[in-house]
PDB file of N, CA and C in Angstrom:
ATOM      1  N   UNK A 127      17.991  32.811  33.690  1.00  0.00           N
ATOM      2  CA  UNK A 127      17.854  32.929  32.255  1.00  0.00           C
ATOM      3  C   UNK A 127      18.392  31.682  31.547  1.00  0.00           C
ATOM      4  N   UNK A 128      19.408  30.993  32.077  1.00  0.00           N
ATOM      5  CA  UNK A 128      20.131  29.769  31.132  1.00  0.00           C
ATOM      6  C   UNK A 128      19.427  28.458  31.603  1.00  0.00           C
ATOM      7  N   UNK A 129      18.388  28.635  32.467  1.00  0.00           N
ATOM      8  CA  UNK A 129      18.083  27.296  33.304  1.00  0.00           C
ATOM      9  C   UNK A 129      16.963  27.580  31.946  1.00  0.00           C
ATOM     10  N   UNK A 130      16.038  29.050  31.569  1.00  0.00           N
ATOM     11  CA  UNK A 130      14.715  28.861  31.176  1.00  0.00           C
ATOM     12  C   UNK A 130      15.464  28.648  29.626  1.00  0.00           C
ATOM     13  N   UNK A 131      16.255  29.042  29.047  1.00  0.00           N
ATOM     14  CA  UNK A 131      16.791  28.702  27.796  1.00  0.00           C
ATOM     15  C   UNK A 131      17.107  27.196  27.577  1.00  0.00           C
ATOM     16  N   UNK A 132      17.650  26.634  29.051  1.00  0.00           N
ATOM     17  CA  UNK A 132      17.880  24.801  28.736  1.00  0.00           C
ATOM     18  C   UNK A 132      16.425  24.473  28.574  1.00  0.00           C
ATOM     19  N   UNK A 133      15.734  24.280  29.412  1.00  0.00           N
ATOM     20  CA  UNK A 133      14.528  24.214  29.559  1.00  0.00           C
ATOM     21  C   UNK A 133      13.932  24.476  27.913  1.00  0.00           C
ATOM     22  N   UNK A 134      13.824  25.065  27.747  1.00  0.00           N
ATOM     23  CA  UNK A 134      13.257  25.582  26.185  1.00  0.00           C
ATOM     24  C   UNK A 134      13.951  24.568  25.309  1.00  0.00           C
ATOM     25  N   UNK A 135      14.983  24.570  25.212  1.00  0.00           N
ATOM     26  CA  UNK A 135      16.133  23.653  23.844  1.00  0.00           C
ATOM     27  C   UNK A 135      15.787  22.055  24.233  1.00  0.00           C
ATOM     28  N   UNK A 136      15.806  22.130  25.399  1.00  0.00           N
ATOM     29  CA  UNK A 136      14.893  20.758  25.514  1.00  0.00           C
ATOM     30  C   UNK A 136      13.282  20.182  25.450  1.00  0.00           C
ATOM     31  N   UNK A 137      12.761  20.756  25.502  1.00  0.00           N
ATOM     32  CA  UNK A 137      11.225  20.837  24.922  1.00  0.00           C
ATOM     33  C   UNK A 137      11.749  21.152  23.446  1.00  0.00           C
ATOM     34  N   UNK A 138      12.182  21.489  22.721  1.00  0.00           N
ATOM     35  CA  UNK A 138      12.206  21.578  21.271  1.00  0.00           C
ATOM     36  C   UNK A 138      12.972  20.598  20.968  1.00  0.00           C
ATOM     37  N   UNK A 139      13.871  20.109  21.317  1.00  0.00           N
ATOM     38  CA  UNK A 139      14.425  18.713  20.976  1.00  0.00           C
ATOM     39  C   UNK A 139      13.685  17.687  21.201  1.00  0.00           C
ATOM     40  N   UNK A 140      12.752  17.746  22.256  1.00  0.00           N
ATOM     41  CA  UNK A 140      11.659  16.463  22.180  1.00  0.00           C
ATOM     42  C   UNK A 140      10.820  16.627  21.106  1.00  0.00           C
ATOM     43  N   UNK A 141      10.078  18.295  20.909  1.00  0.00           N
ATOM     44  CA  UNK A 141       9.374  18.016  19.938  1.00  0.00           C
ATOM     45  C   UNK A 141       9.561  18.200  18.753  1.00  0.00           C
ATOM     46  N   UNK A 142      11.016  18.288  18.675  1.00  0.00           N
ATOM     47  CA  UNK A 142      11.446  17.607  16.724  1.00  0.00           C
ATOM     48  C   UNK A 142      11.891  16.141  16.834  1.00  0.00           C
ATOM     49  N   UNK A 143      11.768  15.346  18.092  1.00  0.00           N
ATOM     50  CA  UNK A 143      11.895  14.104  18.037  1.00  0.00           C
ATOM     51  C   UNK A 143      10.759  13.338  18.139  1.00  0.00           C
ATOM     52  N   UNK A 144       9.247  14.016  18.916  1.00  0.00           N
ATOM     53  CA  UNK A 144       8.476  13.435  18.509  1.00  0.00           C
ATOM     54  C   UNK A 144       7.686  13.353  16.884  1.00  0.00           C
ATOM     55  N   UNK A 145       8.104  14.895  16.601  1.00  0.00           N
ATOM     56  CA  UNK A 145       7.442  15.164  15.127  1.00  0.00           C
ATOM     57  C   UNK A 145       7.995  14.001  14.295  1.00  0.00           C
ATOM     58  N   UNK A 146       9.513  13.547  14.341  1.00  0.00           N
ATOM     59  CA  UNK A 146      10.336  12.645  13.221  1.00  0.00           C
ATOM     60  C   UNK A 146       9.676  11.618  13.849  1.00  0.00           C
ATOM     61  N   UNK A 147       9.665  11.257  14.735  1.00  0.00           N
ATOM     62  CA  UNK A 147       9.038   9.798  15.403  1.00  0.00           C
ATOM     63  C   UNK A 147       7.809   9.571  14.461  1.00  0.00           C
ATOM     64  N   UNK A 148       6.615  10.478  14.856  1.00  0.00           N
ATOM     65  CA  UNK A 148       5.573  10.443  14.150  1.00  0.00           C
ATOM     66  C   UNK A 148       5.529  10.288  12.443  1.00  0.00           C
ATOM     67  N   UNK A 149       6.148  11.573  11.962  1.00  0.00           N
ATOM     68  CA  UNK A 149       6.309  11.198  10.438  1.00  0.00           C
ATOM     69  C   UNK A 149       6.930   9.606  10.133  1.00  0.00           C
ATOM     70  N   UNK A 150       7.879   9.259  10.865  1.00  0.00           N
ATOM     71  CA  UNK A 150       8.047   8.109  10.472  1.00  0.00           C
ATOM     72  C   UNK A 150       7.526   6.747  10.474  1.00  0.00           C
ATOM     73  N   UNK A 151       6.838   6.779  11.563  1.00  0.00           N
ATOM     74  CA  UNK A 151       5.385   6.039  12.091  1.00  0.00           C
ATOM     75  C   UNK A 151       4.165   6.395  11.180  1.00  0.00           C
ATOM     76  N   UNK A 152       4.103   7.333  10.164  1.00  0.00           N
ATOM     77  CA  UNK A 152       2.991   7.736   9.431  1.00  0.00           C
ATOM     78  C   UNK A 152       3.586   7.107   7.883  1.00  0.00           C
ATOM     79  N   UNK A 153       5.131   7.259   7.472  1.00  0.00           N
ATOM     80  CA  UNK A 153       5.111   6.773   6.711  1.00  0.00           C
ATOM     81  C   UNK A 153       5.351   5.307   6.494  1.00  0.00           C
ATOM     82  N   UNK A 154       5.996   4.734   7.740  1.00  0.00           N
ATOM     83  CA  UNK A 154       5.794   2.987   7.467  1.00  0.00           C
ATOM     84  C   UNK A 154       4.530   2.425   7.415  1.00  0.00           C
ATOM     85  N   UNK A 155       3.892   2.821   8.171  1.00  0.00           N
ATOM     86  CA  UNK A 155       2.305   2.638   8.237  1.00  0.00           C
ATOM     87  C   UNK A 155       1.790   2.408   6.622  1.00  0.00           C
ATOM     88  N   UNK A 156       1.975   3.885   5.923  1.00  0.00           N
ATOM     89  CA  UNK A 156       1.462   4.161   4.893  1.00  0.00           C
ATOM     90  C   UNK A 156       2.464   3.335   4.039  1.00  0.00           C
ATOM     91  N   UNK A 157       3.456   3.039   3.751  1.00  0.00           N
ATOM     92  CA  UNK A 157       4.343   2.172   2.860  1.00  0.00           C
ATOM     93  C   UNK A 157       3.335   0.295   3.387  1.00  0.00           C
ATOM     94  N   UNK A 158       3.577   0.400   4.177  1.00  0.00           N
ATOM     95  CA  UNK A 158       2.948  -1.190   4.421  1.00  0.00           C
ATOM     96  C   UNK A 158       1.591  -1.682   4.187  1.00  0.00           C
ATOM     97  N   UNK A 159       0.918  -0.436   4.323  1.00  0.00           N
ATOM     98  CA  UNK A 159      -0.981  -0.221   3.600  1.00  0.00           C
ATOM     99  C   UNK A 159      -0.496  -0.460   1.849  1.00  0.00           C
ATOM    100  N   UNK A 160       0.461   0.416   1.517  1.00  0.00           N
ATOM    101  CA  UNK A 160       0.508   0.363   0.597  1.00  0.00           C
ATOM    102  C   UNK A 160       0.945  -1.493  -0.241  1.00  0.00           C
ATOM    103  N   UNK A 161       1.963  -1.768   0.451  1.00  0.00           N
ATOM    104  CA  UNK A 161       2.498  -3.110   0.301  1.00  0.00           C
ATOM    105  C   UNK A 161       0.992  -4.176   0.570  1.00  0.00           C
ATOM    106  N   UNK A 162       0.631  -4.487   1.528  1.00  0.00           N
ATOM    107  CA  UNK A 162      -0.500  -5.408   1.669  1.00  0.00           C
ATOM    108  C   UNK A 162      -1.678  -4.979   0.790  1.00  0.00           C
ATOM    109  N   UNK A 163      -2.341  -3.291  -0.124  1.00  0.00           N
ATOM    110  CA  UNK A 163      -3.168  -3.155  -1.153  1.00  0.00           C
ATOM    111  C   UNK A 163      -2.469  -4.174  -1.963  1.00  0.00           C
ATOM    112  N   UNK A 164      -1.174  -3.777  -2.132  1.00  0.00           N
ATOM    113  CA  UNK A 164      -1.088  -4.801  -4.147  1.00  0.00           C
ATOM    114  C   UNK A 164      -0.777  -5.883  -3.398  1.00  0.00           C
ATOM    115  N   UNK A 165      -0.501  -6.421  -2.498  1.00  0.00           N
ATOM    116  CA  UNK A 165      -0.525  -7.714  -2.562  1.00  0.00           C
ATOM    117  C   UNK A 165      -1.993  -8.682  -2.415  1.00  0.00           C
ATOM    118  N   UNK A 166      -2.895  -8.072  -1.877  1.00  0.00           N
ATOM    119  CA  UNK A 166      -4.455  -8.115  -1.630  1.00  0.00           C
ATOM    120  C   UNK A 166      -4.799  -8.273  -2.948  1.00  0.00           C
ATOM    121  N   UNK A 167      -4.459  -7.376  -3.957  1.00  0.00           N
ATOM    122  CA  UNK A 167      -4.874  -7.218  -5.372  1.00  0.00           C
ATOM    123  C   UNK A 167      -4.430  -7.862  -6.291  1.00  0.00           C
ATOM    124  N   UNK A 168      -3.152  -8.199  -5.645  1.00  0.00           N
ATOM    125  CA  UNK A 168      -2.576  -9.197  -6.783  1.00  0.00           C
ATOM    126  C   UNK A 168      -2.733 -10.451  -6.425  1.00  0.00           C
ATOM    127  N   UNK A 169      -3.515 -10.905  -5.077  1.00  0.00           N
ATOM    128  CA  UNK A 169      -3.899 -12.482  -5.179  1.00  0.00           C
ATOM    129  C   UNK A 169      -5.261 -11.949  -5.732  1.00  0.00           C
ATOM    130  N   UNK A 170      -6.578 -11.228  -5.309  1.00  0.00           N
ATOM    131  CA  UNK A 170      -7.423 -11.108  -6.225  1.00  0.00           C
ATOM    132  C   UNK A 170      -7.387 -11.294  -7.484  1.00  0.00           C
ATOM    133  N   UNK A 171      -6.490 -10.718  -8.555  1.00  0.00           N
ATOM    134  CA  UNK A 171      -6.216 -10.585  -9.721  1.00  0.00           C
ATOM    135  C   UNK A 171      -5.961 -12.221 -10.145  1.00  0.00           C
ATOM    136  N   UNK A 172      -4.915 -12.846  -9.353  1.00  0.00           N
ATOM    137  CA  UNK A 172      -4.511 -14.327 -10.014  1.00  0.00           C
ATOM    138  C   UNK A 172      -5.884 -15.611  -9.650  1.00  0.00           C
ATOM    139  N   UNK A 173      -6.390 -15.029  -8.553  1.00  0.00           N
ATOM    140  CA  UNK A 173      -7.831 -15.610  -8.398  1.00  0.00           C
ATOM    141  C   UNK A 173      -8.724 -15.991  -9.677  1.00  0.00           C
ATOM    142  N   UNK A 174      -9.065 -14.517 -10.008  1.00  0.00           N
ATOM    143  CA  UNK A 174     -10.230 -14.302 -10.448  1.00  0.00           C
ATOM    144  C   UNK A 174      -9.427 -14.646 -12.049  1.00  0.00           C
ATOM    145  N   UNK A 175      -7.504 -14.511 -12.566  1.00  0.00           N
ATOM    146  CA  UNK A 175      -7.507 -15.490 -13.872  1.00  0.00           C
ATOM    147  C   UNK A 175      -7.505 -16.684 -13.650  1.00  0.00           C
ATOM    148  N   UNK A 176      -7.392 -17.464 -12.599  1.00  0.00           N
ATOM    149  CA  UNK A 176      -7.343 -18.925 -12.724  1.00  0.00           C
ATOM    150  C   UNK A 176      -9.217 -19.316 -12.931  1.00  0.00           C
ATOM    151  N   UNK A 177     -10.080 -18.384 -12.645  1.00  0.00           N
ATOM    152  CA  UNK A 177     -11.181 -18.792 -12.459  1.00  0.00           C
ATOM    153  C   UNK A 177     -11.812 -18.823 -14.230  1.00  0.00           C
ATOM    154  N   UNK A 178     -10.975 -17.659 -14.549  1.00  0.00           N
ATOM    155  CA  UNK A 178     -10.580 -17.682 -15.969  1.00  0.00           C
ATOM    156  C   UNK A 178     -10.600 -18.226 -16.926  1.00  0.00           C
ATOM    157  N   UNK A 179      -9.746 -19.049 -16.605  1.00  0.00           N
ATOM    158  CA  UNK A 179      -8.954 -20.005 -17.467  1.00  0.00           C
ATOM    159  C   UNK A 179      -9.595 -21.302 -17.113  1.00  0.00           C
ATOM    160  N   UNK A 180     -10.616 -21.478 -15.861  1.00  0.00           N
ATOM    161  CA  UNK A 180     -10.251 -22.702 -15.970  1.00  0.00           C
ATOM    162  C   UNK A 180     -12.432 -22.382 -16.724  1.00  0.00           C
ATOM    163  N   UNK A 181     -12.912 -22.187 -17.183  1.00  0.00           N
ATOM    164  CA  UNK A 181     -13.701 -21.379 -18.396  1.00  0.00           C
ATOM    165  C   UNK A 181     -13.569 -22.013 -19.529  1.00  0.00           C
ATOM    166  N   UNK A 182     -14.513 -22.852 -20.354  1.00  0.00           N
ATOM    167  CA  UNK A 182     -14.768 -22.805 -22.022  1.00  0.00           C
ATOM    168  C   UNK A 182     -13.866 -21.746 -22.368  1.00  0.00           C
ATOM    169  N   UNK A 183     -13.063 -22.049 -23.567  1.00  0.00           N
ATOM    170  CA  UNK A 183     -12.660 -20.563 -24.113  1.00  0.00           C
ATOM    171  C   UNK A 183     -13.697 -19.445 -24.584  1.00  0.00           C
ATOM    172  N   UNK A 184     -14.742 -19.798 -25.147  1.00  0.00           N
ATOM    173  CA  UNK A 184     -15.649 -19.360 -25.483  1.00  0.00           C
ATOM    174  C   UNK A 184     -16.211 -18.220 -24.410  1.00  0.00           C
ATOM    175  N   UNK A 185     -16.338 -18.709 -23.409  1.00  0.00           N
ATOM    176  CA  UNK A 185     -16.999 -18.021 -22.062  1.00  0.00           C
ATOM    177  C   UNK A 185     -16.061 -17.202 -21.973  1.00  0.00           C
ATOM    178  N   UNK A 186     -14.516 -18.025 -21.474  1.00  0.00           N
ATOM    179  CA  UNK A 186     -13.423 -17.211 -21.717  1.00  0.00           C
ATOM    180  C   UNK A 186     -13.026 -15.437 -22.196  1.00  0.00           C
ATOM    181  N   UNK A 187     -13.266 -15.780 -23.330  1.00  0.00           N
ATOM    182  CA  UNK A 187     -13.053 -14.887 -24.429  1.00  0.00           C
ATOM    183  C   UNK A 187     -13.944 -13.733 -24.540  1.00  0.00           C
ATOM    184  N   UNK A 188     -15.381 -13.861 -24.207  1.00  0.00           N
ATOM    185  CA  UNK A 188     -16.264 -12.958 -23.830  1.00  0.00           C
ATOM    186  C   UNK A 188     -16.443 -12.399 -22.644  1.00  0.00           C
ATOM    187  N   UNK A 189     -16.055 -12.971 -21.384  1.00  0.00           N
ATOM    188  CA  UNK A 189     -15.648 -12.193 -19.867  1.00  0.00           C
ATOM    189  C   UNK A 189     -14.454 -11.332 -20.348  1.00  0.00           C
ATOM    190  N   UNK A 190     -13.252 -11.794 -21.033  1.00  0.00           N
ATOM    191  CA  UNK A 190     -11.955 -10.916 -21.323  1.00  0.00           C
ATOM    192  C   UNK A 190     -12.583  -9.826 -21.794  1.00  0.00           C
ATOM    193  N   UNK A 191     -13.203 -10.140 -22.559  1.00  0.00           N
ATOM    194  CA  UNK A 191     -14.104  -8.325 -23.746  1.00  0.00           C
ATOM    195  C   UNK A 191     -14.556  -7.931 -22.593  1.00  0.00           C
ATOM    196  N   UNK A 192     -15.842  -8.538 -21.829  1.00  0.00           N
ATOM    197  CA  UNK A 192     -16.342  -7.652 -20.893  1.00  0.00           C
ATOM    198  C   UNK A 192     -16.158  -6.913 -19.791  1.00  0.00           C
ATOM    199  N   UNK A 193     -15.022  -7.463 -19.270  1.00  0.00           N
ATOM    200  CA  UNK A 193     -14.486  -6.809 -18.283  1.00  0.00           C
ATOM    201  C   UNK A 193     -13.488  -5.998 -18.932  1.00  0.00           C
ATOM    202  N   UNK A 194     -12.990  -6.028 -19.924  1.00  0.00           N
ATOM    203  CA  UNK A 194     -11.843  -5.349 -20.247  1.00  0.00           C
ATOM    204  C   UNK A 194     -10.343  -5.254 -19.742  1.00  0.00           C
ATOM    205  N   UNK A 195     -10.468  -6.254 -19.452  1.00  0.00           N
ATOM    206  CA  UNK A 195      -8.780  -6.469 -19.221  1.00  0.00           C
ATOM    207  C   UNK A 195      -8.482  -7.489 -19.556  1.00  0.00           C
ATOM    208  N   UNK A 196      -7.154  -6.903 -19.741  1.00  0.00           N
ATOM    209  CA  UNK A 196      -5.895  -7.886 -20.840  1.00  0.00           C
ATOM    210  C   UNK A 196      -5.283  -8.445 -20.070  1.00  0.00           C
ATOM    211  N   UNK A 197      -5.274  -9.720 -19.659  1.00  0.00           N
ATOM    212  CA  UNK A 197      -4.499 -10.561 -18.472  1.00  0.00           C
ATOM    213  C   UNK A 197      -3.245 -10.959 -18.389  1.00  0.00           C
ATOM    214  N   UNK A 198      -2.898 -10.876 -20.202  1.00  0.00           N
ATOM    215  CA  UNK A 198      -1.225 -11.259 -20.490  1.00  0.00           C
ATOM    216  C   UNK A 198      -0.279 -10.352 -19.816  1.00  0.00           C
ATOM    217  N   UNK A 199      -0.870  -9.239 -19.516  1.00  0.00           N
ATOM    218  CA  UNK A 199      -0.202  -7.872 -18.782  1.00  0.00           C
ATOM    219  C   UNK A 199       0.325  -8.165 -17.476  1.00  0.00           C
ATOM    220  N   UNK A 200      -0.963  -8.648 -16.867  1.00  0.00           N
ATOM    221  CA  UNK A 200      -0.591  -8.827 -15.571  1.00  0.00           C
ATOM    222  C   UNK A 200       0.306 -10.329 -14.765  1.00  0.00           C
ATOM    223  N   UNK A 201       0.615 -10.780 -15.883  1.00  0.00           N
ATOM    224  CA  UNK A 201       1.460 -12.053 -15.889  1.00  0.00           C
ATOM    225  C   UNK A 201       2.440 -12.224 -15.217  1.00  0.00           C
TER     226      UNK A 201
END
């Protein structure tokens, strides 16, 4: 009876150590997807104002309306 009870407490200690293993492997994963999106987005973003700026104001000024975003924001 105490051999099948060790037996047992140890299979459940592995698998609340694989479960934490995993969650934690699911959330660095997901924190670092998350980190490389805005950083992906935020060279997109400074891209596409330098392409901007470097624009007639004129042209300028009418892509800002059309796309709708306010670039001073993202500064």
């Amino acid at each position: 009876m105490e051999v099948n009870y060790r037996r047992q407490s140890s299979e459940c200690a592995n698998n609340l150590a694989k479960a934490f293993t995993t969650m934690q492997e699911t959330f660095d994963s997901g924190t670092l997807g998350r980190n490389l999106l805005q950083v992906k987005f935020k060279n997109q973003l400074w891209s596409e104002k330098s392409r901007m700026e470097s624009l007639p104001l004129s042209q300028r000024t009418r892509n800002y309306q059309t796309h709708g975003v306010d670039w001073h924001t993202w500064t």
